[in-house]
mmCIF file of C-alpha atoms in Angstrom:
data_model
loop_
_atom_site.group_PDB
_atom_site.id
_atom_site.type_symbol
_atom_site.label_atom_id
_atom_site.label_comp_id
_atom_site.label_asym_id
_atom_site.label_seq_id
_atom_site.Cartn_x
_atom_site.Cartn_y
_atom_site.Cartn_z
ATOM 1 C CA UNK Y 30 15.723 3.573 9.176
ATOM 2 C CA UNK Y 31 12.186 3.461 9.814
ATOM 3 C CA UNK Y 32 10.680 1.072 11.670
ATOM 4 C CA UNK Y 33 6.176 0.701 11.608
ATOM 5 C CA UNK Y 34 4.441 -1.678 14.440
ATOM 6 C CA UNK Y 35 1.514 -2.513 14.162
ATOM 7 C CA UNK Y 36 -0.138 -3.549 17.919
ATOM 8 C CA UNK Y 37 -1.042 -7.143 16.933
ATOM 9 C CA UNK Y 38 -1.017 -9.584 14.142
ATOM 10 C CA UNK Y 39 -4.634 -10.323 14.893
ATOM 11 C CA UNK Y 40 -7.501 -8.751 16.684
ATOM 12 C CA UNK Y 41 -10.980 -10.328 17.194
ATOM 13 C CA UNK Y 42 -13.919 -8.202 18.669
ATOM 14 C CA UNK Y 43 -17.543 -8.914 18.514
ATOM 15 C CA UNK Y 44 -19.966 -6.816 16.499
ATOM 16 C CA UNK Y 45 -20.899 -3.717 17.640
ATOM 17 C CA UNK Y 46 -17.658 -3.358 19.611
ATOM 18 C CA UNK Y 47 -15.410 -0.454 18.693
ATOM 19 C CA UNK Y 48 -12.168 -2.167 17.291
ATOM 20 C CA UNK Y 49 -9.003 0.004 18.338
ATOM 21 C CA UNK Y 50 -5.504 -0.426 16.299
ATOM 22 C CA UNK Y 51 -2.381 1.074 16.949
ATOM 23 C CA UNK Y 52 0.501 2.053 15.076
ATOM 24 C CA UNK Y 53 3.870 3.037 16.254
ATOM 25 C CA UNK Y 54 6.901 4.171 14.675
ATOM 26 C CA UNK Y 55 10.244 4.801 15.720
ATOM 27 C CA UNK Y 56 12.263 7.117 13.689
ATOM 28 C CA UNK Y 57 11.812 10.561 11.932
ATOM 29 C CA UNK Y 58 8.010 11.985 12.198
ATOM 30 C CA UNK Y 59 6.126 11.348 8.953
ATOM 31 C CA UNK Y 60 4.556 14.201 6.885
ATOM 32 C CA UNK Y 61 1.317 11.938 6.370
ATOM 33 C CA UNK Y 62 0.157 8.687 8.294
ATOM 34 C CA UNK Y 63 -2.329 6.804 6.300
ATOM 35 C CA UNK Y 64 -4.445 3.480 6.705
ATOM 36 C CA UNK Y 65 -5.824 1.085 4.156
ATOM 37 C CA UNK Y 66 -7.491 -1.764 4.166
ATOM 38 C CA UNK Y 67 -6.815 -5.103 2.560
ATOM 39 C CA UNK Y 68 -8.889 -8.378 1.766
ATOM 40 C CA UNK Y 69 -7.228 -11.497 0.668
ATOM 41 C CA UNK Y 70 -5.772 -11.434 -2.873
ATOM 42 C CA UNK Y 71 -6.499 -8.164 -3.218
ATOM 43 C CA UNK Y 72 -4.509 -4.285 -3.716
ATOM 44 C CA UNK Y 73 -5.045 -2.336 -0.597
ATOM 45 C CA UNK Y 74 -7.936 0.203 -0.611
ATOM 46 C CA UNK Y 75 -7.384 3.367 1.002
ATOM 47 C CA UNK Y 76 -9.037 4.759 3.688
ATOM 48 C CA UNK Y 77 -7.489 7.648 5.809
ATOM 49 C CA UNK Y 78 -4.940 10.448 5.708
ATOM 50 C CA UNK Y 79 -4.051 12.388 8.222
ATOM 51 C CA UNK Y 80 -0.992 14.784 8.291
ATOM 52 C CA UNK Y 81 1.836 15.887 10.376
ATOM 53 C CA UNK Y 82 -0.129 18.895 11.724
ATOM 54 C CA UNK Y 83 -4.020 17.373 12.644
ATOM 55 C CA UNK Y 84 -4.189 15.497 15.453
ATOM 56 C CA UNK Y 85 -7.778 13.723 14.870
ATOM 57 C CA UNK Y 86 -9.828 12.931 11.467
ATOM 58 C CA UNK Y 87 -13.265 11.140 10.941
ATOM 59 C CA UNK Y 88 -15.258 9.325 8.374
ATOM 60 C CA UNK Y 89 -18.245 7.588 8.949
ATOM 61 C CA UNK Y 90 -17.768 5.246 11.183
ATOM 62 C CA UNK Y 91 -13.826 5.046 11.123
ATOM 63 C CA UNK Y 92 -11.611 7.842 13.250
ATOM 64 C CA UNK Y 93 -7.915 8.072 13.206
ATOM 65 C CA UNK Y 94 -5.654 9.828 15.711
ATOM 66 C CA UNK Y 95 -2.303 11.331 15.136
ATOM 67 C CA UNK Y 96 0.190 12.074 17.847
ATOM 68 C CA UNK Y 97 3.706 12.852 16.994
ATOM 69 C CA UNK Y 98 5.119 13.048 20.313
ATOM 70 C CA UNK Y 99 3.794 9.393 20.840
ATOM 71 C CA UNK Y 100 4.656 8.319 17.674
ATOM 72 C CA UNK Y 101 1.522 6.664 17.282
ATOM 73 C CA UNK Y 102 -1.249 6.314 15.657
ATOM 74 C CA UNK Y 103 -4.750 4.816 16.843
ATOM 75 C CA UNK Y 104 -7.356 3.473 13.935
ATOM 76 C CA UNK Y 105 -11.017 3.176 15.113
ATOM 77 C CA UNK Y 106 -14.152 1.877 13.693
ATOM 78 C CA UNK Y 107 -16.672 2.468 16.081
ATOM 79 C CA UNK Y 108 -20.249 -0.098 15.849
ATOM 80 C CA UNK Y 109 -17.592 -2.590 14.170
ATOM 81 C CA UNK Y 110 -19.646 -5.188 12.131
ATOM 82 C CA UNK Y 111 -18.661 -8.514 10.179
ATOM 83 C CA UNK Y 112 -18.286 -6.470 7.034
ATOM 84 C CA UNK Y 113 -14.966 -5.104 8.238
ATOM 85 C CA UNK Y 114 -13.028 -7.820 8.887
ATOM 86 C CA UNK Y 115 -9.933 -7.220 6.332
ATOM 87 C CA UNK Y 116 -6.451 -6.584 7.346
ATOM 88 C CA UNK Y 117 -5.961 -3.092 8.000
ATOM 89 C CA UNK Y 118 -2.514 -1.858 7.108
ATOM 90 C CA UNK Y 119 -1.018 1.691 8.246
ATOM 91 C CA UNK Y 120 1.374 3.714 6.190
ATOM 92 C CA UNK Y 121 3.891 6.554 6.519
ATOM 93 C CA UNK Y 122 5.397 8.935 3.896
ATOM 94 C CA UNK Y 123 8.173 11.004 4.785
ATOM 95 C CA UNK Y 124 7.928 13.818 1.958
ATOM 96 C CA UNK Y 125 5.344 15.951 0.182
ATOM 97 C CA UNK Y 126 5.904 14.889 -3.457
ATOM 98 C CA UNK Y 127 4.554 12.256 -5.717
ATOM 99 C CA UNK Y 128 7.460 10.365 -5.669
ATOM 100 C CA UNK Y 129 7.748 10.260 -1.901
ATOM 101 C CA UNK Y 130 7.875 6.588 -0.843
ATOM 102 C CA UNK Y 131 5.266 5.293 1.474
ATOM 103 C CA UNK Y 132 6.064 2.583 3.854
ATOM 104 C CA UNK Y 133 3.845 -0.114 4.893
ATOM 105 C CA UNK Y 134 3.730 -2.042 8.569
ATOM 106 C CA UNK Y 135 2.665 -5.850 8.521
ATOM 107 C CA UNK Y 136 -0.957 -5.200 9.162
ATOM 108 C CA UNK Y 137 -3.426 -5.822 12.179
ATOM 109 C CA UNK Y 138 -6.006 -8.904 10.587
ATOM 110 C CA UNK Y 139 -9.000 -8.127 12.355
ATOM 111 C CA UNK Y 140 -12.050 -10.154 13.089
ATOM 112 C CA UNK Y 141 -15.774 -9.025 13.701
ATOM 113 C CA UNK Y 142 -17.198 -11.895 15.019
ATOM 114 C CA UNK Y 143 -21.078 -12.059 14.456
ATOM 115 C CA UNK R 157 -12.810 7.821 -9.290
ATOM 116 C CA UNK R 158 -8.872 6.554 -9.071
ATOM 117 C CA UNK R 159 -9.588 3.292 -10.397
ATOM 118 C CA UNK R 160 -6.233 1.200 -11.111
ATOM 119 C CA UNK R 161 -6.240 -2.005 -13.394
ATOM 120 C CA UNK R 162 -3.440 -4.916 -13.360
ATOM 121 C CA UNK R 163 -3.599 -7.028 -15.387
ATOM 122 C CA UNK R 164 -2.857 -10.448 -16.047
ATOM 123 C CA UNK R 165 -4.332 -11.403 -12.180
ATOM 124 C CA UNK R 166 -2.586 -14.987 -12.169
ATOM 125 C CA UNK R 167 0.343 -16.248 -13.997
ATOM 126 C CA UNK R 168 1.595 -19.728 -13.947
ATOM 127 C CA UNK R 169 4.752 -20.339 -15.709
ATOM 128 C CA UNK R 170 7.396 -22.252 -16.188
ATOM 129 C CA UNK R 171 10.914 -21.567 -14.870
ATOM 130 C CA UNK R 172 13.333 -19.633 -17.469
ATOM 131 C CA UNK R 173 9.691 -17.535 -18.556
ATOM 132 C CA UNK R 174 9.460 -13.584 -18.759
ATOM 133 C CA UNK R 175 6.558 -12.632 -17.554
ATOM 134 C CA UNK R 176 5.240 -8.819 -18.361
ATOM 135 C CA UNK R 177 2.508 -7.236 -15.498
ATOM 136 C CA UNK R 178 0.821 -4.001 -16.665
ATOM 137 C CA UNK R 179 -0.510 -1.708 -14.862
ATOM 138 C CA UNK R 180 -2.721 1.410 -16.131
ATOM 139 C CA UNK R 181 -4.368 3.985 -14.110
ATOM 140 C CA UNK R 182 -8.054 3.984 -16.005
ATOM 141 C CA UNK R 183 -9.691 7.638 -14.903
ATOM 142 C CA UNK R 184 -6.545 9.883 -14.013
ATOM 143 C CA UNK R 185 -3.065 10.607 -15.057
ATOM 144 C CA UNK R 186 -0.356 8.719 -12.711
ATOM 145 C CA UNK R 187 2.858 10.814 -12.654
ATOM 146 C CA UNK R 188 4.181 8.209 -10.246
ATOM 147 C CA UNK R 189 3.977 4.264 -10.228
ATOM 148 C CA UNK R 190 4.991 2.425 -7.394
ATOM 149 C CA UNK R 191 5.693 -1.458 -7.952
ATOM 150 C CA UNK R 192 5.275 -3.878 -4.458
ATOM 151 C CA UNK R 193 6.100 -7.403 -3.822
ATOM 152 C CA UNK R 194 4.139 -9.088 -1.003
ATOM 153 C CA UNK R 195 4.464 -12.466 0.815
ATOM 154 C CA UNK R 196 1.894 -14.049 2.363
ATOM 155 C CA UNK R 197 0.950 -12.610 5.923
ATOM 156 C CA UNK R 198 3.442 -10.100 4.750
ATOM 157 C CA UNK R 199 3.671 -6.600 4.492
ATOM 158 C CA UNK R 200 4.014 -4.591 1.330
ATOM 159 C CA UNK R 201 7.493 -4.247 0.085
ATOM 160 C CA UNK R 202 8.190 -1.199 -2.559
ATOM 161 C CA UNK R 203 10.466 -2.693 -5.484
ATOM 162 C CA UNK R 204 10.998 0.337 -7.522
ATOM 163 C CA UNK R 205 9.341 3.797 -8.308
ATOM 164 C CA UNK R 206 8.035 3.919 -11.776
ATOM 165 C CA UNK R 207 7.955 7.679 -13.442
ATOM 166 C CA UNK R 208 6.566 8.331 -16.510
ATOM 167 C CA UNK R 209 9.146 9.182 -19.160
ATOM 168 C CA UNK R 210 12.383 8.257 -16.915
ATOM 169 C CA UNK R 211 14.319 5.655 -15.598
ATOM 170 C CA UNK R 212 12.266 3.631 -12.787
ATOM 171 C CA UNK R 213 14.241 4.247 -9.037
ATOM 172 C CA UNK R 214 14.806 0.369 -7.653
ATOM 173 C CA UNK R 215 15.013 -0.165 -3.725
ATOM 174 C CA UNK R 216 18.124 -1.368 -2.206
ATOM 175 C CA UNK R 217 18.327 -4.953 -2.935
ATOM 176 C CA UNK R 218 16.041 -4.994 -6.297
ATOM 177 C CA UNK R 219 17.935 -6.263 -9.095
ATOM 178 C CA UNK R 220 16.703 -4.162 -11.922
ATOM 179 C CA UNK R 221 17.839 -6.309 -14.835
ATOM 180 C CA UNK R 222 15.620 -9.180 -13.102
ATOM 181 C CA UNK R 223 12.705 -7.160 -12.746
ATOM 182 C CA UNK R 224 12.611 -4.654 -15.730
ATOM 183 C CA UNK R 225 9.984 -1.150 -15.038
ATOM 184 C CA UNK R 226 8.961 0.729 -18.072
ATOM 185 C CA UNK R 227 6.697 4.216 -18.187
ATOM 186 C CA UNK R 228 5.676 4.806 -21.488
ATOM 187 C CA UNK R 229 2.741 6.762 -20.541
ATOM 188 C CA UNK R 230 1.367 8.901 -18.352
ATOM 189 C CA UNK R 231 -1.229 5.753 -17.976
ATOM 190 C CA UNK R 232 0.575 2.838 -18.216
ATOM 191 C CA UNK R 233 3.726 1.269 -16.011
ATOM 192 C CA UNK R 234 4.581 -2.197 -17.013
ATOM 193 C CA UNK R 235 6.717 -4.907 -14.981
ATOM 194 C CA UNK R 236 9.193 -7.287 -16.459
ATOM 195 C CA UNK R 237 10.177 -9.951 -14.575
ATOM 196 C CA UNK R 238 13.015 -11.514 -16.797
ATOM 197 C CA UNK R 239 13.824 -15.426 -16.639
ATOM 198 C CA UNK R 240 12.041 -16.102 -13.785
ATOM 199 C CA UNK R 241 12.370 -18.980 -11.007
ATOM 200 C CA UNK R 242 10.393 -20.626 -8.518
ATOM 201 C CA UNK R 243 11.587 -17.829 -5.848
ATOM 202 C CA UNK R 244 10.098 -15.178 -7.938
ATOM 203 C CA UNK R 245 7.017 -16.642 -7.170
ATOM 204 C CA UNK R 246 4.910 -13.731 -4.953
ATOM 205 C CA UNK R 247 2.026 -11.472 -5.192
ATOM 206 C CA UNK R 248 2.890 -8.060 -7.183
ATOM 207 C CA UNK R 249 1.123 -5.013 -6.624
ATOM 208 C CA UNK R 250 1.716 -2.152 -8.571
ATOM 209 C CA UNK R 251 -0.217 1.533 -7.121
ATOM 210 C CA UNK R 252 -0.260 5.242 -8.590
ATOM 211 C CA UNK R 253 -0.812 8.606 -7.602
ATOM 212 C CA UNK R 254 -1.510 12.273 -9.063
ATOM 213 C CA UNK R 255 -0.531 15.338 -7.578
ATOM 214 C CA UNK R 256 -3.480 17.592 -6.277
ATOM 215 C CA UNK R 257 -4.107 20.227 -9.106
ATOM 216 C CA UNK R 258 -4.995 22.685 -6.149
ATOM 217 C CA UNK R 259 -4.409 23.364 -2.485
ATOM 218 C CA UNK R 260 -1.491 21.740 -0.810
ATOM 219 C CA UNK R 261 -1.356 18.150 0.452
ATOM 220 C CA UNK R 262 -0.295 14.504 -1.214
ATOM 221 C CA UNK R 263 -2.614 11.798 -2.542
ATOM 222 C CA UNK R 264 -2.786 8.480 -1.866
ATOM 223 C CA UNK R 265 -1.805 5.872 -3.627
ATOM 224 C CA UNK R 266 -4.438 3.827 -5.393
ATOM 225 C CA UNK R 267 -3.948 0.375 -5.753
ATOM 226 C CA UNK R 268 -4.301 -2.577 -8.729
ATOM 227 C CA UNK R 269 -5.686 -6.191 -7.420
ATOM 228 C CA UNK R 270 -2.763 -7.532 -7.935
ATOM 229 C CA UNK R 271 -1.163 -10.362 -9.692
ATOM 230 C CA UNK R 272 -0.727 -13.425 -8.386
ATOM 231 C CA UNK R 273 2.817 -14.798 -10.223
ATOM 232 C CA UNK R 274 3.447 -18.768 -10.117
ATOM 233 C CA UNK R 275 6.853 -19.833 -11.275
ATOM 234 C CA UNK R 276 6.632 -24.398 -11.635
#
């Protein structure tokens, strides 16, 4: 079945700092690879999609990287500031319909430190 | 846009209690619910797939007379959990999604707050 890592449990960077995350899997190649964030007691909030095909995809100050043959994926937000300190959770879905699952790793916490 | 309300957002109750978490997607139709369970520190676990007008598809493990999914609407998923005990006690999330109307390509899922269930 699949498996999602995420690189660490917790990450703490000062601000300004580009924070880096990683995500590996280990099994089939995903159609989509997405990445939310979550704050305590709260649903996650998405934030990126990128698919099967794309190997790079930007907003604002957040970039994600896609590369199949790695099976990885790396989450950036670049000028990081205390704002975005959340746990950041990436996601994989296997098929292209709107009952394809999506499933979750355990989340990088991360930490901008002022 | 994609705005997704659960409600109740904290439920205290005591052991033997059914408790009933809705979920409605506010500004779009959701053909697809998705219903999560999360521990603390924990990642998301998917309980069950919710579609509207059929029977909900439960995960391997999910007892589906202890945790009852309804559909009614194209707007509405609700979750039952039935007789619950102090280990149902957990943080349910419930998400939905639409299908793009054009192009090609899946949504995301968009996500509830949550609802924070406490079983004495």
């Amino acid at each position: 079945s699949q498996k999602i890592e995420q690189n660490s449990e917790a990450l703490n960077i000062q601000e300004g700092k580009t924070a880096t995350l990683t995500c590996n899997y280990t099994n089939y190649s995903p159609a989509y690879l997405q990445w939310y964030r979550q704050d305590p007691g709260r649903g996650p909030v998405f934030l990126l999609l990128i698919r099967e095909n794309e190997k790079e995809k930007r907003k604002e100050r957040l970039k994600v990287t896609f590369d199949t043959t790695l099976k990885q994926s790396l989450f950036h937000i670049t000028a990081s500031q205390p704002a975005d300190s959340a746990t950041y959770l990436c996601a994989l879905e296997k098929g292209y319909s709107s009952a394809s699952k999506i499933i979750f790793g355990s989340g990088t916490r991360l930490s901008i430190r002022p | 846009g994609a705005v997704v309300s659960q409600h109740p957002s904290w439920v205290i109750c005591k052991s033997g209690t059914s408790v009933k978490i809705e979920c409605r997607s506010l500004d779009f139709q959701a053909t697809t619910m998705f219903w999560y369970r999360q521990f603390p520190k924990q990642s998301l676990m998917l309980m069950a797939t919710s579609n509207e007008g059929s029977k909900a598809t439960y995960e391997q493990g999910v007892e589906k007379d202890k945790f009852l999914i309804n559909h009614a609407s194209l707007t509405l998923s609700t979750l039952t959990v039935t007789s619950a005990h102090p280990e149902d006690s957990s943080f349910y999330i419930c998400s939905a999604r639409y299908l793009r109307a054009t192009g090609f390509g899946n949504q995301p899922q968009h996500f509830g707050d949550g609802t924070r269930l406490s079983i004495l």
